[in-house]
Amino acid sequence: MSEARGFRDAANQSMVLTALYIAQEQYGHLDEKALERVADRLNLPVSQVYSTASFYSLLHTETKGKYHIQVCEGLSCALCNGADKLIEYLNQKLDIKPGEITPDGLYSLEAVQCLASCGTSPALRVNDELYDDLTFDKVDRLLDQLAQREET
Ligand code: FES
């Protein structure tokens, strides 16, 4: 391998995350077509691109709701009685379990590992926005805000 090609390959590999994020914005989620397009553009194997896409909780290889709710089930949140109770609460409110989408396509739910907000746990993320130090009242207000966005 030439030095120039090695540099180009390394540069392409360093762009995978950014390219996947942009593709997700365009396609909604990273389906086979999106992964193939990123792999093609960066001249990388699809398996390598899929491996990266499936590793990061900010990237989604499956269809999600318009508001994708990720509840942290990491240790700090678990110790604050966060994950299980929040998931149970959201299950009651939205009638979906982790891995499911509401019939109207608005909400999906997922349990994920640490959201890097351990000091203010329990935490969850809706799309790219983090919500921490959660209580059921705060979850209610959050769901109300999301519902209001749909009304406007
Ligand atoms: S364990 Fe939940 S934010 Fe870190």
Coordinates of N, CA, C and O and ligand atoms in Angstrom, one line a residue:
M1 N 0.8 -1.2 0.0 CA 0.0 0.0 0.0 C 0.9 1.2 0.0 O 1.8 1.3 0.8
S2 N 0.5 2.2 -0.9 CA 1.3 3.4 -0.9 C 1.0 4.3 0.3 O 0.0 4.1 0.9
E3 N 1.9 5.2 0.5 CA 1.7 6.1 1.7 C 0.5 7.0 1.5 O -0.3 7.2 2.4
A4 N 0.3 7.4 0.2 CA -0.8 8.3 -0.1 C -2.1 7.5 0.1 O -3.1 8.1 0.7
R5 N -2.2 6.3 -0.3 CA -3.4 5.5 -0.2 C -3.7 5.2 1.3 O -4.8 5.3 1.7
G6 N -2.6 4.9 2.0 CA -2.8 4.7 3.5 C -3.4 5.9 4.2 O -4.2 5.8 5.0
F7 N -2.9 7.1 3.8 CA -3.4 8.3 4.4 C -4.8 8.5 4.0 O -5.6 8.9 4.9
R8 N -5.2 8.3 2.7 CA -6.6 8.4 2.3 C -7.5 7.5 3.0 O -8.6 7.9 3.4
D9 N -7.1 6.2 3.2 CA -7.9 5.3 3.9 C -8.1 5.7 5.3 O -9.2 5.6 5.9
A10 N -7.1 6.2 6.0 CA -7.2 6.6 7.4 C -8.1 7.8 7.4 O -8.9 8.0 8.4
A11 N -8.0 8.7 6.5 CA -8.9 9.9 6.4 C -10.3 9.5 6.3 O -11.2 10.0 6.9
N12 N -10.6 8.6 5.4 CA -11.9 8.1 5.1 C -12.5 7.4 6.4 O -13.7 7.6 6.7
Q13 N -11.7 6.6 7.1 CA -12.1 6.0 8.3 C -12.5 7.0 9.4 O -13.4 6.8 10.1
S14 N -11.7 8.1 9.4 CA -12.0 9.1 10.4 C -13.3 9.9 10.1 O -13.8 10.5 11.0
M15 N -13.8 9.8 8.9 CA -15.0 10.5 8.5 C -16.3 9.6 8.7 O -17.4 10.1 8.4
V16 N -16.1 8.4 9.1 CA -17.3 7.5 9.1 C -18.4 8.0 10.0 O -19.5 8.0 9.6
L17 N -18.0 8.4 11.2 CA -19.1 8.8 12.2 C -19.8 10.0 11.6 O -21.1 10.1 11.7
T18 N -19.1 11.0 11.1 CA -19.7 12.2 10.6 C -20.6 11.8 9.4 O -21.8 12.3 9.3
A19 N -20.1 11.0 8.5 CA -20.9 10.6 7.3 C -22.2 9.8 7.8 O -23.2 10.1 7.2
L20 N -22.0 9.0 8.7 CA -23.2 8.2 9.2 C -24.2 9.2 9.8 O -25.4 9.0 9.6
Y21 N -23.8 10.1 10.6 CA -24.7 11.1 11.2 C -25.5 11.9 10.2 O -26.7 12.0 10.3
I22 N -24.7 12.3 9.1 CA -25.4 13.0 8.1 C -26.4 12.1 7.3 O -27.5 12.6 7.0
A23 N -26.0 10.9 7.0 CA -26.9 10.0 6.3 C -28.1 9.7 7.2 O -29.2 9.6 6.6
Q24 N -28.0 9.6 8.5 CA -29.1 9.4 9.3 C -30.1 10.6 9.3 O -31.3 10.4 9.3
E25 N -29.5 11.8 9.2 CA -30.4 13.0 9.1 C -31.1 12.9 7.8 O -32.3 13.3 7.7
Q26 N -30.5 12.4 6.7 CA -31.1 12.4 5.4 C -32.2 11.3 5.3 O -33.2 11.4 4.7
Y27 N -31.8 10.1 5.8 CA -32.6 8.9 5.5 C -33.6 8.6 6.7 O -34.4 7.7 6.6
G28 N -33.4 9.2 7.9 CA -34.2 9.0 9.0 C -33.6 7.9 9.9 O -33.6 8.0 11.1
H29 N -33.0 6.9 9.3 CA -32.2 5.9 10.1 C -31.3 5.3 9.1 O -31.4 5.5 7.9
L30 N -30.4 4.5 9.6 CA -29.3 3.9 8.7 C -29.7 2.5 8.2 O -29.2 1.5 8.7
D31 N -30.5 2.5 7.2 CA -30.9 1.2 6.6 C -29.8 0.8 5.7 O -28.8 1.4 5.5
E32 N -30.0 -0.4 5.0 CA -29.0 -1.0 4.2 C -28.5 0.0 3.1 O -27.3 0.1 2.8
K33 N -29.5 0.7 2.5 CA -29.2 1.6 1.4 C -28.3 2.7 1.9 O -27.3 3.1 1.3
A34 N -28.6 3.3 3.1 CA -27.8 4.4 3.7 C -26.4 3.9 4.0 O -25.4 4.6 3.7
L35 N -26.3 2.7 4.6 CA -25.0 2.1 4.9 C -24.1 1.9 3.7 O -22.9 2.2 3.7
E36 N -24.8 1.4 2.6 CA -24.0 1.1 1.4 C -23.6 2.4 0.8 O -22.5 2.5 0.2
R37 N -24.4 3.4 0.9 CA -24.0 4.7 0.3 C -22.8 5.3 1.0 O -21.9 5.8 0.4
V38 N -22.8 5.2 2.3 CA -21.7 5.8 3.1 C -20.4 4.9 2.8 O -19.3 5.5 2.6
A39 N -20.6 3.6 2.8 CA -19.4 2.8 2.5 C -18.9 3.1 1.1 O -17.6 3.2 0.9
D40 N -19.8 3.3 0.1 CA -19.3 3.6 -1.2 C -18.6 4.9 -1.3 O -17.5 5.0 -1.9
R41 N -19.2 5.9 -0.7 CA -18.6 7.2 -0.7 C -17.2 7.3 -0.1 O -16.3 8.0 -0.5
L42 N -17.0 6.5 1.0 CA -15.7 6.5 1.7 C -14.8 5.3 1.3 O -13.7 5.2 1.9
N43 N -15.3 4.6 0.4 CA -14.5 3.4 -0.1 C -14.1 2.5 1.0 O -12.9 2.1 1.1
L44 N -15.1 2.2 1.8 CA -14.8 1.3 2.9 C -15.8 0.1 2.8 O -16.8 0.2 2.2
P45 N -15.4 -1.1 3.4 CA -16.4 -2.2 3.4 C -17.6 -1.9 4.2 O -17.6 -1.2 5.2
V46 N -18.8 -2.3 3.6 CA -20.1 -2.1 4.3 C -20.0 -2.7 5.7 O -20.6 -2.1 6.6
S47 N -19.4 -3.8 5.9 CA -19.3 -4.4 7.2 C -18.7 -3.5 8.2 O -19.1 -3.4 9.4
Q48 N -17.6 -2.8 7.8 CA -17.0 -1.8 8.7 C -17.9 -0.7 9.1 O -18.0 -0.2 10.2
V49 N -18.6 -0.2 8.1 CA -19.5 0.9 8.3 C -20.7 0.5 9.2 O -21.1 1.2 10.1
Y50 N -21.2 -0.7 9.0 CA -22.3 -1.2 9.8 C -21.8 -1.4 11.2 O -22.5 -1.1 12.2
S51 N -20.6 -1.9 11.4 CA -20.0 -2.1 12.7 C -20.0 -0.8 13.5 O -20.3 -0.8 14.7
T52 N -19.6 0.3 12.9 CA -19.6 1.6 13.5 C -21.0 2.0 13.8 O -21.3 2.5 14.9
A53 N -21.9 1.9 12.8 CA -23.3 2.4 13.0 C -24.0 1.6 14.2 O -24.8 2.2 14.9
S54 N -23.7 0.4 14.3 CA -24.4 -0.4 15.3 C -23.8 -0.3 16.7 O -24.4 -0.6 17.7
F55 N -22.6 0.4 16.8 CA -21.9 0.5 18.1 C -22.4 1.7 18.9 O -22.6 1.7 20.1
Y56 N -22.7 2.8 18.2 CA -23.0 4.1 18.8 C -24.6 4.2 19.0 O -25.3 4.1 18.1
S57 N -25.0 4.6 20.3 CA -26.4 4.7 20.5 C -27.0 5.9 19.8 O -28.2 6.0 19.8
L58 N -26.2 6.8 19.4 CA -26.8 8.0 18.6 C -27.1 7.6 17.2 O -27.8 8.4 16.5
L59 N -26.6 6.5 16.7 CA -26.9 6.0 15.4 C -27.9 4.9 15.4 O -27.8 4.0 16.3
H60 N -28.8 4.9 14.5 CA -29.9 3.9 14.5 C -30.0 3.1 13.1 O -30.2 3.7 12.1
T61 N -29.9 1.8 13.2 CA -29.9 1.0 12.0 C -31.3 0.5 11.7 O -31.6 -0.1 10.7
E62 N -32.2 0.8 12.7 CA -33.6 0.4 12.5 C -34.6 1.6 12.5 O -34.2 2.6 13.1
T63 N -35.8 1.5 12.0 CA -36.7 2.5 12.0 C -37.0 3.0 13.5 O -37.2 2.1 14.3
K64 N -37.1 4.3 13.7 CA -37.4 4.8 15.0 C -38.6 5.7 14.9 O -39.0 6.2 13.8
G65 N -39.2 6.1 16.0 CA -40.2 7.1 16.0 C -39.7 8.5 15.8 O -38.5 8.7 15.8
K66 N -40.6 9.4 15.5 CA -40.1 10.8 15.3 C -39.4 11.3 16.6 O -38.4 12.0 16.5
Y67 N -39.9 10.8 17.7 CA -39.2 11.1 19.0 C -38.7 9.8 19.6 O -39.5 9.0 20.1
H68 N -37.4 9.6 19.4 CA -36.8 8.4 19.9 C -36.3 8.6 21.3 O -35.4 9.4 21.5
I69 N -36.9 7.9 22.3 CA -36.6 8.1 23.7 C -35.6 7.0 24.1 O -36.0 5.8 24.0
Q70 N -34.5 7.4 24.5 CA -33.5 6.4 25.0 C -33.3 6.6 26.5 O -32.9 7.6 27.0
V71 N -33.7 5.6 27.3 CA -33.6 5.6 28.7 C -32.3 4.9 29.1 O -32.0 3.8 28.7
C72 N -31.5 5.6 29.9 CA -30.2 5.1 30.4 C -30.4 4.0 31.4 O -31.2 4.2 32.4
E73 N -29.8 2.9 31.2 CA -29.9 1.8 32.2 C -28.5 1.5 32.7 O -28.2 0.4 33.2
G74 N -27.6 2.5 32.6 CA -26.2 2.4 33.2 C -26.3 2.3 34.7 O -27.3 2.5 35.3
L75 N -25.1 2.1 35.3 CA -25.1 1.8 36.7 C -25.6 3.0 37.6 O -26.4 2.8 38.5
S76 N -25.1 4.2 37.3 CA -25.5 5.3 38.1 C -27.0 5.5 38.1 O -27.7 5.8 39.1
C77 N -27.6 5.4 36.9 CA -29.0 5.6 36.7 C -29.8 4.4 37.4 O -30.8 4.6 38.0
A78 N -29.2 3.2 37.3 CA -29.9 2.1 37.9 C -29.9 2.2 39.5 O -30.9 1.9 40.1
L79 N -28.8 2.8 40.0 CA -28.7 3.0 41.5 C -29.6 4.1 41.9 O -30.0 4.1 43.1
C80 N -30.1 5.0 41.0 CA -31.0 6.0 41.4 C -32.5 5.5 41.1 O -33.4 6.3 40.9
N81 N -32.6 4.2 40.9 CA -33.9 3.6 40.6 C -34.4 4.2 39.3 O -35.6 4.4 39.1
G82 N -33.5 4.5 38.4 CA -33.9 5.2 37.1 C -34.5 4.3 36.1 O -35.7 4.4 35.7
A83 N -33.6 3.5 35.5 CA -34.0 2.8 34.3 C -35.3 2.0 34.3 O -36.2 2.3 33.6
D84 N -35.3 1.1 35.2 CA -36.5 0.2 35.3 C -37.8 1.0 35.5 O -38.8 0.8 34.8
K85 N -37.7 1.9 36.5 CA -39.0 2.7 36.8 C -39.3 3.6 35.6 O -40.5 3.8 35.3
L86 N -38.3 4.2 35.0 CA -38.6 5.1 33.9 C -39.2 4.4 32.7 O -40.2 4.8 32.1
I87 N -38.6 3.2 32.4 CA -39.1 2.4 31.3 C -40.5 2.0 31.6 O -41.4 2.0 30.7
E88 N -40.8 1.5 32.8 CA -42.1 1.1 33.2 C -43.1 2.3 33.1 O -44.2 2.1 32.6
Y89 N -42.7 3.5 33.5 CA -43.5 4.6 33.5 C -43.8 5.0 32.0 O -45.0 5.3 31.7
L90 N -42.8 5.0 31.2 CA -43.0 5.4 29.8 C -43.8 4.3 29.1 O -44.6 4.6 28.2
N91 N -43.7 3.1 29.5 CA -44.5 2.0 29.0 C -46.0 2.2 29.3 O -46.8 2.1 28.4
Q92 N -46.3 2.7 30.5 CA -47.7 3.0 30.9 C -48.2 4.2 30.0 O -49.3 4.2 29.6
K93 N -47.3 5.2 29.9 CA -47.7 6.5 29.2 C -47.9 6.3 27.7 O -48.8 6.8 27.1
L94 N -47.0 5.5 27.1 CA -47.0 5.5 25.6 C -47.4 4.1 25.1 O -47.6 3.9 23.9
D95 N -47.6 3.2 26.0 CA -48.0 1.8 25.6 C -47.0 1.1 24.7 O -47.4 0.5 23.7
I96 N -45.7 1.4 24.9 CA -44.7 0.7 24.1 C -43.6 0.2 25.1 O -43.4 0.8 26.1
K97 N -43.0 -0.8 24.7 CA -41.8 -1.4 25.4 C -40.6 -1.0 24.6 O -40.6 -0.7 23.4
P98 N -39.4 -1.2 25.3 CA -38.1 -1.0 24.5 C -38.1 -1.8 23.2 O -38.5 -3.0 23.2
G99 N -37.8 -1.1 22.1 CA -37.7 -1.8 20.8 C -39.0 -1.6 20.0 O -39.0 -2.0 18.9
E100 N -40.0 -0.9 20.6 CA -41.3 -0.7 19.9 C -41.5 0.7 19.5 O -40.8 1.6 20.1
I101 N -42.4 0.9 18.6 CA -42.8 2.3 18.1 C -44.3 2.4 18.3 O -45.0 1.4 18.0
T102 N -44.7 3.6 18.7 CA -46.2 3.8 18.8 C -46.8 3.7 17.4 O -46.1 4.0 16.4
P103 N -48.1 3.2 17.3 CA -48.7 3.0 16.0 C -48.7 4.3 15.1 O -48.7 4.2 13.9
D104 N -48.7 5.5 15.8 CA -48.7 6.7 15.0 C -47.3 7.1 14.5 O -47.1 8.1 13.8
G105 N -46.3 6.3 14.9 CA -44.9 6.6 14.5 C -44.2 7.7 15.2 O -43.1 8.1 14.9
L106 N -44.9 8.2 16.2 CA -44.3 9.4 16.9 C -43.2 9.0 17.9 O -42.2 9.7 18.0
Y107 N -43.4 7.9 18.7 CA -42.5 7.6 19.8 C -41.9 6.2 19.6 O -42.6 5.3 19.2
S108 N -40.7 6.1 19.9 CA -40.0 4.8 20.1 C -39.2 4.8 21.4 O -38.9 5.9 21.9
L109 N -39.0 3.7 21.9 CA -38.4 3.5 23.2 C -37.2 2.6 23.1 O -37.3 1.5 22.5
E110 N -36.1 2.9 23.8 CA -34.9 2.1 23.8 C -34.2 2.2 25.1 O -34.2 3.3 25.7
A111 N -33.7 1.1 25.7 CA -32.8 1.2 26.9 C -31.4 1.2 26.4 O -31.0 0.4 25.5
V112 N -30.6 2.1 26.9 CA -29.2 2.2 26.4 C -28.3 2.3 27.6 O -28.7 2.5 28.7
Q113 N -27.0 2.2 27.3 CA -26.0 2.3 28.4 C -25.7 3.8 28.6 O -26.3 4.7 28.0
C114 N -24.8 4.1 29.4 CA -24.5 5.4 29.9 C -24.7 6.6 28.9 O -24.1 6.5 27.8
L115 N -25.4 7.6 29.3 CA -25.6 8.8 28.5 C -24.7 9.9 28.9 O -24.9 11.1 28.5
A116 N -23.7 9.6 29.7 CA -22.7 10.6 30.1 C -23.3 11.7 31.0 O -22.9 12.8 30.9
S117 N -24.3 11.3 31.8 CA -24.9 12.3 32.7 C -25.0 11.6 34.0 O -26.0 11.8 34.8
C118 N -24.0 10.8 34.4 CA -24.1 10.0 35.7 C -24.3 10.9 36.9 O -24.9 10.5 37.8
G119 N -23.6 12.1 36.9 CA -23.7 12.9 38.1 C -25.1 13.5 38.3 O -25.4 14.0 39.4
T120 N -25.9 13.5 37.3 CA -27.3 14.0 37.4 C -28.3 13.0 36.9 O -29.3 13.3 36.3
S121 N -28.0 11.7 37.3 CA -28.9 10.6 36.9 C -30.2 10.7 37.8 O -30.1 11.3 38.8
P122 N -31.3 10.1 37.3 CA -31.4 9.3 36.1 C -31.6 10.2 34.9 O -32.0 11.3 35.0
A123 N -31.2 9.6 33.7 CA -31.2 10.4 32.5 C -31.9 9.7 31.3 O -31.9 8.4 31.3
L124 N -32.4 10.5 30.4 CA -32.8 9.9 29.1 C -32.5 10.9 28.1 O -32.2 12.1 28.3
R125 N -32.6 10.4 26.8 CA -32.4 11.3 25.7 C -33.5 11.2 24.7 O -34.0 10.1 24.5
V126 N -34.0 12.3 24.2 CA -35.0 12.3 23.1 C -34.3 12.8 21.9 O -33.9 14.0 21.9
N127 N -34.1 12.0 20.9 CA -33.3 12.3 19.7 C -31.9 12.8 20.2 O -31.2 12.1 20.8
D128 N -31.6 14.1 20.0 CA -30.2 14.6 20.4 C -30.3 15.3 21.7 O -29.2 15.9 22.1
E129 N -31.4 15.4 22.3 CA -31.5 16.2 23.5 C -31.5 15.4 24.8 O -32.2 14.4 24.9
L130 N -30.7 15.8 25.7 CA -30.5 15.0 27.0 C -31.4 15.7 28.1 O -31.5 16.9 28.2
Y131 N -32.0 14.8 28.9 CA -32.9 15.2 30.0 C -32.4 14.4 31.2 O -32.3 13.2 31.1
D132 N -32.0 15.1 32.3 CA -31.5 14.4 33.4 C -32.1 14.8 34.7 O -33.1 15.6 34.7
D133 N -31.6 14.2 35.8 CA -32.2 14.5 37.1 C -33.7 14.3 37.1 O -34.5 15.1 37.6
L134 N -34.1 13.2 36.5 CA -35.5 13.0 36.1 C -36.4 12.5 37.3 O -36.0 11.8 38.1
T135 N -37.6 13.0 37.2 CA -38.7 12.5 38.1 C -39.9 12.2 37.2 O -39.9 12.6 36.0
F136 N -40.9 11.5 37.7 CA -42.0 11.3 36.8 C -42.7 12.6 36.4 O -43.2 12.6 35.3
D137 N -42.7 13.6 37.3 CA -43.3 14.9 36.9 C -42.5 15.5 35.7 O -43.1 16.0 34.8
K138 N -41.2 15.4 35.7 CA -40.4 15.9 34.6 C -40.7 15.1 33.3 O -40.7 15.7 32.2
V139 N -40.9 13.8 33.5 CA -41.2 13.0 32.3 C -42.6 13.5 31.7 O -42.7 13.6 30.5
D140 N -43.5 13.7 32.6 CA -44.8 14.2 32.2 C -44.7 15.5 31.4 O -45.3 15.6 30.4
R141 N -43.9 16.4 32.0 CA -43.8 17.7 31.3 C -43.1 17.5 29.9 O -43.5 18.2 29.0
L142 N -42.1 16.7 29.9 CA -41.4 16.4 28.6 C -42.4 15.8 27.6 O -42.4 16.3 26.5
L143 N -43.2 14.9 28.0 CA -44.2 14.3 27.0 C -45.2 15.3 26.6 O -45.6 15.3 25.4
D144 N -45.6 16.2 27.5 CA -46.5 17.3 27.2 C -45.9 18.2 26.1 O -46.6 18.6 25.2
Q145 N -44.6 18.5 26.4 CA -43.9 19.4 25.4 C -43.8 18.8 24.0 O -44.1 19.4 23.0
L146 N -43.5 17.5 24.0 CA -43.5 16.8 22.7 C -44.8 16.8 22.0 O -44.9 17.0 20.8
A147 N -45.9 16.5 22.8 CA -47.2 16.5 22.2 C -47.6 17.9 21.7 O -48.2 18.0 20.6
Q148 N -47.2 18.9 22.4 CA -47.5 20.3 22.0 C -46.8 20.6 20.6 O -47.3 21.3 19.8
R149 N -45.6 20.1 20.5 CA -44.9 20.3 19.2 C -45.7 19.8 18.0 O -45.7 20.3 17.0
E150 N -46.4 18.7 18.3 CA -47.2 18.1 17.2 C -48.4 18.9 16.9 O -49.0 18.8 15.8
E151 N -48.9 19.6 17.9 CA -50.1 20.4 17.7 C -49.9 21.7 16.9 O -50.8 22.2 16.4
T152 N -48.6 22.2 17.0 CA -48.3 23.4 16.3 C -47.9 23.2 14.9 O -47.6 22.2 14.5
Ligands
FES1 S1 -25.3 5.7 34.0 FE1 -26.9 6.8 33.3 S2 -26.0 8.6 32.6 FE2 -24.3 7.4 33.2

